[in-house]
Structure formats: C-alpha cells, structure tokens
CSV table of C-alpha atoms in Angstrom, one decimal:
chain,number,residue,atom,x,y,z
A,1,ALA,CA,19.3,-126.8,48.8
A,2,ASP,CA,21.1,-125.5,45.7
A,3,ALA,CA,18.0,-124.0,44.0
A,4,THR,CA,16.9,-122.1,47.1
A,5,GLU,CA,20.3,-121.6,48.7
A,6,ARG,CA,18.8,-122.9,52.0
A,7,MET,CA,19.3,-126.0,53.9
A,8,PRO,CA,16.2,-128.2,54.3
A,9,LYS,CA,14.6,-128.9,57.7
A,10,PHE,CA,13.6,-132.4,58.4
A,11,LEU,CA,10.3,-132.8,60.4
A,12,GLY,CA,9.7,-136.5,60.2
A,13,LYS,CA,10.7,-139.2,62.6
A,14,PRO,CA,13.3,-139.8,64.0
A,15,GLU,CA,14.2,-136.1,64.0
A,16,ARG,CA,13.9,-134.5,67.4
A,17,VAL,CA,12.1,-131.4,66.1
A,18,MET,CA,8.7,-132.5,67.3
A,19,VAL,CA,9.9,-133.0,70.9
A,20,ASP,CA,11.6,-129.7,70.9
A,21,ALA,CA,8.5,-127.9,69.6
A,22,VAL,CA,6.4,-129.4,72.4
A,23,SER,CA,9.0,-128.4,74.9
A,24,GLU,CA,9.1,-124.9,73.7
A,25,LYS,CA,5.3,-124.4,73.3
A,26,TRP,CA,4.4,-125.8,76.7
A,27,GLY,CA,7.6,-124.8,78.6
A,28,VAL,CA,8.4,-128.3,79.6
A,29,PRO,CA,12.0,-129.4,79.7
A,30,VAL,CA,12.8,-132.2,77.2
A,31,GLU,CA,13.9,-134.5,80.1
A,32,ARG,CA,10.3,-134.4,81.4
A,33,ILE,CA,8.6,-135.4,78.1
A,34,ALA,CA,7.9,-139.0,77.3
A,35,THR,CA,7.8,-140.2,73.7
A,36,VAL,CA,5.5,-143.1,73.2
A,37,GLY,CA,5.5,-145.5,70.3
A,38,ASP,CA,5.6,-149.0,69.0
A,39,ARG,CA,8.5,-148.8,66.5
A,40,LEU,CA,12.0,-148.7,67.9
A,41,TYR,CA,13.7,-147.2,64.8
A,42,THR,CA,11.3,-144.3,64.4
A,43,ASP,CA,9.0,-143.6,67.4
A,44,ILE,CA,11.5,-144.6,70.2
A,45,GLN,CA,14.5,-143.1,68.3
A,46,VAL,CA,12.8,-139.7,68.4
A,47,GLY,CA,12.9,-139.8,72.2
A,48,ILE,CA,16.5,-141.0,72.2
A,49,ASN,CA,17.6,-138.3,69.8
A,50,ALA,CA,15.8,-135.6,71.8
A,51,GLY,CA,17.0,-136.8,75.2
A,52,SER,CA,13.4,-137.5,76.5
A,53,LYS,CA,12.0,-140.5,78.2
A,54,THR,CA,10.7,-143.3,75.9
A,55,ILE,CA,7.8,-145.7,76.3
A,56,CYS,CA,7.6,-148.6,73.9
A,57,VAL,CA,4.1,-150.0,73.5
A,58,LEU,CA,3.8,-153.5,72.2
A,59,LYS,CA,1.3,-154.5,69.6
A,60,ASN,CA,-0.8,-157.6,70.0
A,61,ALA,CA,1.3,-159.3,67.3
A,62,VAL,CA,4.4,-159.2,69.5
A,63,LEU,CA,4.7,-162.1,71.9
A,64,PHE,CA,7.4,-162.7,74.6
A,65,SER,CA,8.2,-166.1,76.0
A,66,ASN,CA,10.4,-167.2,79.0
A,67,ASN,CA,11.5,-170.2,77.0
C-alpha cells in the first residue's frame, strides 16, 4: 500500500466481495443469496461474512456415523 498510496482490495475467499457483486449486478438482496461449497473455512465462511444463506456440500470422502 505504501508504493501506490492505496489500500489493497481482497477478492479471494472468504471475503464477501463476490457475494456483494452478485447482489449488486442482479439486484438480489444478500439475504436471498445462497453460498454453496464444501470447505467450511473458505466457501461457507464467504456466506457467513456476507450474511447470505450457506449450503455445505459433502464430498464422497466425508462419512458420518451414528455410532
């Protein structure tokens, strides 16, 4: 930031910029957008940071047991 005298903008996950861009472009409130992903600390965190719905998709390597 010193060389350009500008603050950087972060576009990667888990920043909410992508959700905000979709909201603005399509005129959909963030609360009506669902963020879908398989990683809690990146994909799902984007939705949490933006205030959107989140849907976690499990990969075939993830198994759950009632035991």
